[in-house]
Coordinates of C-alpha atoms in Angstrom, one line a residue:
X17 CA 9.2 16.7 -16.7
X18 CA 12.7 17.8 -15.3
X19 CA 10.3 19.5 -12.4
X20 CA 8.6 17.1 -11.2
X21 CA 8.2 16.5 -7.9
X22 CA 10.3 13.3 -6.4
X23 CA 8.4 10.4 -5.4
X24 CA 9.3 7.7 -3.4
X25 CA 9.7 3.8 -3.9
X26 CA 6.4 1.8 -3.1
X27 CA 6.1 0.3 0.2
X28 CA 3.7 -1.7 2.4
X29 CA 2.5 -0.3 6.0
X30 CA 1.0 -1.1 8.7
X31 CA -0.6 1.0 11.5
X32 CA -1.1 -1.0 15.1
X33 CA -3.6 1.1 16.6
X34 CA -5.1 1.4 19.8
X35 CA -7.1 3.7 22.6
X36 CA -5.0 6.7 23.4
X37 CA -3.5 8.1 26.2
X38 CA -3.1 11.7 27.9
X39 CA 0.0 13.5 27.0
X40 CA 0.4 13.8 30.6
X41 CA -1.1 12.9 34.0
X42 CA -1.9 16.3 34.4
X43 CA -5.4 17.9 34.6
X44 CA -5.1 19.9 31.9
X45 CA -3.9 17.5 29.5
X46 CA -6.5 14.5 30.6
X47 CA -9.2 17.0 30.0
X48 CA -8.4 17.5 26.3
X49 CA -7.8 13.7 26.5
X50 CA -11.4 13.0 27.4
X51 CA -12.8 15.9 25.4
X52 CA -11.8 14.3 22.5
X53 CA -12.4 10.5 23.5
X54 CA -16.1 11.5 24.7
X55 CA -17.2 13.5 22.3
X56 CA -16.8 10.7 19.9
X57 CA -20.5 9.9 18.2
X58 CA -18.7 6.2 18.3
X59 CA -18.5 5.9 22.6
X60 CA -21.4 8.2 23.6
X61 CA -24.3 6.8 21.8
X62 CA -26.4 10.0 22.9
X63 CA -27.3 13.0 20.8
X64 CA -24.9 16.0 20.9
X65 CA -27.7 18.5 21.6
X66 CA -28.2 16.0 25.1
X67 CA -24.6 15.1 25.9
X68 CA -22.3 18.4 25.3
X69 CA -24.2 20.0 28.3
X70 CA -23.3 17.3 30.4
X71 CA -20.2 16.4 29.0
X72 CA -19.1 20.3 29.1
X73 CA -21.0 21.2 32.5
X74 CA -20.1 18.4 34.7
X75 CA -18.0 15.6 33.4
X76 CA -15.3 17.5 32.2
X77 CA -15.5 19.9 35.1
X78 CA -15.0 16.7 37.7
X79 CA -13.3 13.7 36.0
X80 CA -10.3 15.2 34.8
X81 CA -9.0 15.5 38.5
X82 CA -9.9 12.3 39.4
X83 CA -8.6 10.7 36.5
X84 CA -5.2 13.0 36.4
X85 CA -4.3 11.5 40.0
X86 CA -5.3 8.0 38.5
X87 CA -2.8 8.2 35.6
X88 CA 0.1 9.5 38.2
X89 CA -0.3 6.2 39.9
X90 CA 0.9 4.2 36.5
X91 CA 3.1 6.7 35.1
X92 CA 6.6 6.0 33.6
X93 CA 10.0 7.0 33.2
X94 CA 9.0 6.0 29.7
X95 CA 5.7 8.3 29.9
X96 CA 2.3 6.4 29.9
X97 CA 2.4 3.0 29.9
X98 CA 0.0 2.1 26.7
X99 CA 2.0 4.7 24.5
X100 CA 5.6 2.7 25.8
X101 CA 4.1 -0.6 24.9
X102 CA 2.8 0.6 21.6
X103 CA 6.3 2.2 20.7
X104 CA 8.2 -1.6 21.1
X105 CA 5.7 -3.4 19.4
X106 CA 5.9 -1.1 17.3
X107 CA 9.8 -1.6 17.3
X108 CA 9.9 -5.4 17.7
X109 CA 7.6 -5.8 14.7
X110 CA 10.1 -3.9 12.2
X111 CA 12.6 -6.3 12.8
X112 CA 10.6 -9.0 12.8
X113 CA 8.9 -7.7 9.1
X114 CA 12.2 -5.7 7.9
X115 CA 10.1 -5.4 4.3
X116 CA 7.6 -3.5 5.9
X117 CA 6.9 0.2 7.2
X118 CA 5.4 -0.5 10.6
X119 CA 4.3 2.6 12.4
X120 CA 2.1 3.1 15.7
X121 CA -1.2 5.7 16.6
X122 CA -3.6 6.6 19.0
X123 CA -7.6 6.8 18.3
X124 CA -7.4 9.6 20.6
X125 CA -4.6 11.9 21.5
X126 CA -0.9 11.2 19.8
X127 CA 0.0 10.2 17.9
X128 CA -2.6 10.1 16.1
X129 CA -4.1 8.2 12.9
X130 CA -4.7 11.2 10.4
X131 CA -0.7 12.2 11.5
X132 CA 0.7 8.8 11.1
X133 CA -1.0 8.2 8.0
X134 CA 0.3 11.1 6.5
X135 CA 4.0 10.2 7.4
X136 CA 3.2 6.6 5.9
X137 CA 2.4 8.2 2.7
X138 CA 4.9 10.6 2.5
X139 CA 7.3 7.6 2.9
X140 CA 5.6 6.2 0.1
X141 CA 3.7 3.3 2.0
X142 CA 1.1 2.8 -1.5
X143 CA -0.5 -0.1 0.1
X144 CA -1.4 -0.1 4.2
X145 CA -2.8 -2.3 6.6
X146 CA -4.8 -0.6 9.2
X147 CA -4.3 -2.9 12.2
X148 CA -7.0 -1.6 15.4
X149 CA -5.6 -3.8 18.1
X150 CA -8.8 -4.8 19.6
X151 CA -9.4 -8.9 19.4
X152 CA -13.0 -8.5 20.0
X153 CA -15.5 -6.1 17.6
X154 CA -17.0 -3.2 19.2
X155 CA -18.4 0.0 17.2
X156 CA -16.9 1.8 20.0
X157 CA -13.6 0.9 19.6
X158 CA -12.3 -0.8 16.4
X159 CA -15.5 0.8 14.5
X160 CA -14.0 4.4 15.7
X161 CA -10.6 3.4 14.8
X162 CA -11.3 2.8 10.9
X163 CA -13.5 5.7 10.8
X164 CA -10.6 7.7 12.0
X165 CA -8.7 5.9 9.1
X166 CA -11.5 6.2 6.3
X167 CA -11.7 9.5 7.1
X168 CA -7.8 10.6 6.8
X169 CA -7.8 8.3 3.1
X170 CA -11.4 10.7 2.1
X171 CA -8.9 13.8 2.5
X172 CA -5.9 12.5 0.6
X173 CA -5.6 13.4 -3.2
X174 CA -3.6 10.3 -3.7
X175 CA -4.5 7.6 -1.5
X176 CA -2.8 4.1 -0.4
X177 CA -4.3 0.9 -1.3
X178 CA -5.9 0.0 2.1
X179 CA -6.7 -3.3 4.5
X180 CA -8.1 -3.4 7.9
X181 CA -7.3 -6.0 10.0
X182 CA -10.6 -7.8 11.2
X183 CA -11.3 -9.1 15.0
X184 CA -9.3 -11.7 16.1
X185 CA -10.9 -13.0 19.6
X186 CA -11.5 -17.2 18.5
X187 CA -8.2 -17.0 16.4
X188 CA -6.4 -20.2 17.2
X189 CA -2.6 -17.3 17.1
X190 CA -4.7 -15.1 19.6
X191 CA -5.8 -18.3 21.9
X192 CA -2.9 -20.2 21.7
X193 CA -0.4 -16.9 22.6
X194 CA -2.7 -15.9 25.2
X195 CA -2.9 -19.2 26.7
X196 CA 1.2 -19.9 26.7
X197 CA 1.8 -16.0 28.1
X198 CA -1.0 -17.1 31.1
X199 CA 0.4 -20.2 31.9
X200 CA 3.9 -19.0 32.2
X201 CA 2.7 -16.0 34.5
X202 CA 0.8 -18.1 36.3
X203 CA 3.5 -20.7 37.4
X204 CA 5.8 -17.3 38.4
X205 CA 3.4 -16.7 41.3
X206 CA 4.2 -17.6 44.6
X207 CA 0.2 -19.2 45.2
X208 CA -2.2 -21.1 43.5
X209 CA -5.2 -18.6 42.6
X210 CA -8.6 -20.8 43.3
X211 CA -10.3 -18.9 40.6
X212 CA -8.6 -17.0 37.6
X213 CA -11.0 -13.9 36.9
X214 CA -11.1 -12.4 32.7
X215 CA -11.8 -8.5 33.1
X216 CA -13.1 -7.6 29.8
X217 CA -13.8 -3.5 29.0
X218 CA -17.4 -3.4 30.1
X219 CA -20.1 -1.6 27.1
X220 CA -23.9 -0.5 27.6
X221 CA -26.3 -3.4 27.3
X222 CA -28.1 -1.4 24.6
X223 CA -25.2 -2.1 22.2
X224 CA -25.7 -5.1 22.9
X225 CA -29.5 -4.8 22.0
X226 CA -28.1 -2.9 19.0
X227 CA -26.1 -5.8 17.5
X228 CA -23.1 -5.2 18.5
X229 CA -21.2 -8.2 18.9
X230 CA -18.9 -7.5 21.4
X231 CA -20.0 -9.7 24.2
X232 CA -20.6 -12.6 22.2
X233 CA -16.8 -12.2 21.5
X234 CA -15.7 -11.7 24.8
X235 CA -17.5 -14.7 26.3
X236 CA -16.0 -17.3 23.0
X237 CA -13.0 -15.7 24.2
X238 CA -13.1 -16.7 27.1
X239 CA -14.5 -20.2 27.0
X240 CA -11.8 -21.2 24.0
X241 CA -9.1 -19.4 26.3
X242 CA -10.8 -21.4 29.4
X243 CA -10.2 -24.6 27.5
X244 CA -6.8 -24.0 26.3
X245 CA -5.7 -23.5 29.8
X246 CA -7.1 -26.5 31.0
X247 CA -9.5 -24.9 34.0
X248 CA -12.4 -23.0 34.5
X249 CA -12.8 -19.6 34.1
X250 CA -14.5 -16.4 35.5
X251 CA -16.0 -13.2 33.3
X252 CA -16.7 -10.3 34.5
X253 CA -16.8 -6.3 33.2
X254 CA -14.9 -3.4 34.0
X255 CA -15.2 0.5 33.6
X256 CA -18.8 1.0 34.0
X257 CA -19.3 4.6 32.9
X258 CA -22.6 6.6 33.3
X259 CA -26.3 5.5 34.6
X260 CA -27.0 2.5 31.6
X261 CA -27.5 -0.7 32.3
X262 CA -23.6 -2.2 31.2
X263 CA -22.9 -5.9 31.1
X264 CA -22.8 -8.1 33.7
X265 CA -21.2 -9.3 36.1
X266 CA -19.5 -6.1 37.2
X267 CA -15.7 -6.7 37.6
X268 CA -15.7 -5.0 41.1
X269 CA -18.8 -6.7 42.2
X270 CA -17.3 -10.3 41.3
X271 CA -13.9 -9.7 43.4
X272 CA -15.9 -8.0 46.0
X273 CA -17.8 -11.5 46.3
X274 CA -15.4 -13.8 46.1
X275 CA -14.0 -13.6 49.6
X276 CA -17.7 -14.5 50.9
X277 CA -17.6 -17.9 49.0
X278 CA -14.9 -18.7 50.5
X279 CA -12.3 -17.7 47.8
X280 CA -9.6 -15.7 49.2
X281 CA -6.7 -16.7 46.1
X282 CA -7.3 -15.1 43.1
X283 CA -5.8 -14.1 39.7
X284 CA -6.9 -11.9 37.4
X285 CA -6.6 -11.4 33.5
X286 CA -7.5 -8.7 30.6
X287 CA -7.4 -10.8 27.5
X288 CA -9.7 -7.9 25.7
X289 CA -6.6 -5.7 26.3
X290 CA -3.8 -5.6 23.7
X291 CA -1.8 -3.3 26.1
X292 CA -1.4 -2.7 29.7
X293 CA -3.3 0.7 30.7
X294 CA -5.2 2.7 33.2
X295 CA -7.9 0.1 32.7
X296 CA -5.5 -2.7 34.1
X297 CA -2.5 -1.3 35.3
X298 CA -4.4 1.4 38.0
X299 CA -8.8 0.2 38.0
X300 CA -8.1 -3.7 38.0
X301 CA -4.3 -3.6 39.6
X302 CA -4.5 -0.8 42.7
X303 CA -8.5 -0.8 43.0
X304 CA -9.5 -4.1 42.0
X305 CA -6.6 -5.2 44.5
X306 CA -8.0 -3.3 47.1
X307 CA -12.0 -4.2 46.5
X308 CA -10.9 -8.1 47.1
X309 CA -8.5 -7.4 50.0
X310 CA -11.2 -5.1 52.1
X311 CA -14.0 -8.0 51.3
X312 CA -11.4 -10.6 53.5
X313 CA -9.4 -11.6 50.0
X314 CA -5.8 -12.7 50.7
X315 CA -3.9 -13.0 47.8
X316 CA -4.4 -11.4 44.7
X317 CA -2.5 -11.2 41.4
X318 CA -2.7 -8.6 38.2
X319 CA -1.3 -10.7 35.0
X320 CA 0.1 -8.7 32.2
X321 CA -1.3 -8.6 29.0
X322 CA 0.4 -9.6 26.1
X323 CA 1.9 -6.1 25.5
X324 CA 5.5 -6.9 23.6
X325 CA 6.2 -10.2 25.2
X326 CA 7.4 -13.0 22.8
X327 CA 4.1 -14.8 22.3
X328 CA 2.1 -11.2 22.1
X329 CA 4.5 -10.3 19.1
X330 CA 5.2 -13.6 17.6
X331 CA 0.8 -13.2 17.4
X332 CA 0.9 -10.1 15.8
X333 CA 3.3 -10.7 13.4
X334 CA 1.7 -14.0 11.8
X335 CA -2.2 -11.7 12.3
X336 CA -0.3 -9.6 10.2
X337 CA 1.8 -11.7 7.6
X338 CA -1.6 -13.4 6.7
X339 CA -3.5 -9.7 6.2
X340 CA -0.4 -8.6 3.7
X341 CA -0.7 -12.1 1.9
X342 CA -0.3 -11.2 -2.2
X343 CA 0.9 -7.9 -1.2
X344 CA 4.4 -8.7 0.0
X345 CA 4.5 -11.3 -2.7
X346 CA 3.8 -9.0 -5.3
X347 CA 5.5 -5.9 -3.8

C-alpha cells in the first residue's frame, strides 16, 4: 500500500523505574503527588469505601504542608533529587548500551510509565524490559510498578514483546557494588563509625503475615552485604506511616538508642534505595541526624546510595545485559 502508515525499525527498551516525585515542593503539587501515590490499592491495603474518607478528610488536608516544606529542604537546581538521579542513569546507561533505547519513569507522578511506554513504542522499541529499580520484592512497590506496566501493554493495539526485571537483593552485582561504593564512602569520612546502621523502607507487619517477602529480603540483604564488608551490621526501618504494627526496629528508635549504649559514632546506609530521596536525603539525613545528635550522638554520617556512581551503573548495566540475553543477539 503506497498509504500506509510509516513504521519504524525494531528496537529493544528498557524502562528503569522507580517511586516518583512531586513536580514541585509546593503544596499544591505534593498533594496531587500523594493523591495519587495513596490512593494506590497496591500501598494502602484498606478498602476504598474506609480509606478515601480519611485519605480525602484528613491526610490530604495536613500532610501536604508538612511534606511540601520537607521536599524544600532537598530540592535542586536540577529539581528533585530522585527525578535528577533517574535522568543520568538514565543517560549513563545509553552510552554504556548504545544498541538499546533506555528511557526513565515514575510509578507516581512524571514521567510516568503509561507516557514513556508510549514514546518507546512509537520509537519502535518491539521488545522492552521493564526494569522497577527496587532490589528487594514488595507488592507495594515493584508489584505496583508492573501493574502500571501490564496495564499501559492491555491498552495498546499493538504491543512490545515484554520482560520485567526480577528482585535483585542476594545478587552477587547488587552485593558486590554495594559493598565497593560503602567501603570507598566509608574511608572518605573523617571518623570511624562504631556501628554502620541499614535503613530499609519500613512496610506493615501484616504484609508480612500476607507473604510478602520483603523483609526476608531486606534482612539477606543485609547479612550478605554485612559479610562482604567484613563487619557487623545494624537493621532497622524507616517511614512508619499510619497506626499498624510496621517492622521492627524503627529506624528513629535505633539512632535514638544508640547514644545510651555508649555509641556516639555512627554511619548510616539505605541499600533498599536505588536513588537518593526524601526517604534518605531529608527523614534519615536532617532528622535521623538530629534524633542521634539530641540523644548525646556525636558524629553521624548519611552514605549515598548507589544513584549513578560507577559501581551503581556498572550494576545496572550487567542486571540488565543478562535480562536482554537472546534479544540483543537476535535483534
Amino acid at each position: 500500500m503506497t498509504d500506509h502508515p510509516a513504521i519504524p525499525g525494531s528496537k529493544i527498551g528498557v524502562l528503569l523505574i522507580n517511586l516518583g516525585t512531586p513536580d514541585a515542593p509546593e503544596e499544591r503539587a505534593v498533594r496531587r503527588y500523594l493523591a495519587e501515590f495513596l490512593s494506590d490499592r497496591r500501598v494502602i491495603e484498606i478498602h476504598p469505601i474506609a480509606w478515601k474518607p480519611i485519605l480525602h478528610g484528613i491526610i490530604l488536608r495536613t500532610r501536604p504542608k508538612k511534606s511540601a516544606e520537607a521536599y524544600n529542604q532537598i530540592w535542586t537546581n536540577e529539581g528533585s533529587p530522585l527525578r535528577a538521579i533517574a535522568h543520568r542513569q538514565a543517560e549513563a546507561l545509553r552510552k554504556r548500551l548504545p544498541d538499546v533505547s533506555v528511557h526513565y519513569a515514575m510509578r507516581y507522578g512524571h514521567p510516568g510509565i503509561a507516557a514513556a511506554l508510549e514514546k518507546m513504542a512509537d520509537e519502535g522499541c518491539t521488545r522492552i524490559l521493564a526494569a522497577p529499580l527496587y532490589p528487594q520484592y514488595c507488592a507495594a512497590t515493584t508489584a505496583t510498578a508492573n501493574d502500571a506496566v501490564f496495564g499501559t501493554l492491555a491498552r495498546m493495539r499493538r504491543q512490545p514483546a515484554l520482560r520485567t526485571l526480577p528482585p535483585y537483593y542476594d545478587d552477587a552485582f547488587y552485593i558486590d557494588a554495594l559493598a565497593v561504593n560503602l567501603k570507598r564512602q566509608l574511608a572518605t569520612l573523617g571518623f570511624q563509625p562504631e556501628r554502620l546502621l541499614l535503613s530499609f523502607h519500613g512496610m506493615p507487619v501484616r504484609t508480612l503475615e500476607l507473604g510478602d517477602p520483603y523483609h526476608c529480603h531486606c534482612r539477606k540483604t543485609a547479612r550478605l552485604l554485612g559479610e562482604a564488608l567484613g563487619r557487623e551490621v545494624d537493621v532497622a526501618f524507616q517511614s512508619r506511616f499510619g497506626r499498624a504494627k510496621w517492622l521492627e526496629p524503627a529506624t528513629d528508635a535505633v539512632l535514638a538508642s544508640y547514644p545510651k549504649k555508649g555509641v556516639t559514632k555512627v554511619a548510616i546506609a539505605a541499600p533498599g534505595f536505588s536513588a537518593d530521596c526524601i526517604e534518605t536525603l531529608e527523614e534519615l539525613g536532617i532528622r535521623g541526624r538530629k534524633t542521634f545528635k539530641q540523644a548525646g550522638g556525636e558524629q553521624f554520617a548519611l552514605l549515598d546510595c548507589l544513584n549513578d556512581s560507577t559501581e551503581g551503573i556498572a550494576m545496572l548495566e550487567l542486571l540488565i545485559s543478562r535480562e536482554l540475553a537472546g534479544w540483543r543477539n537476535e535483534s
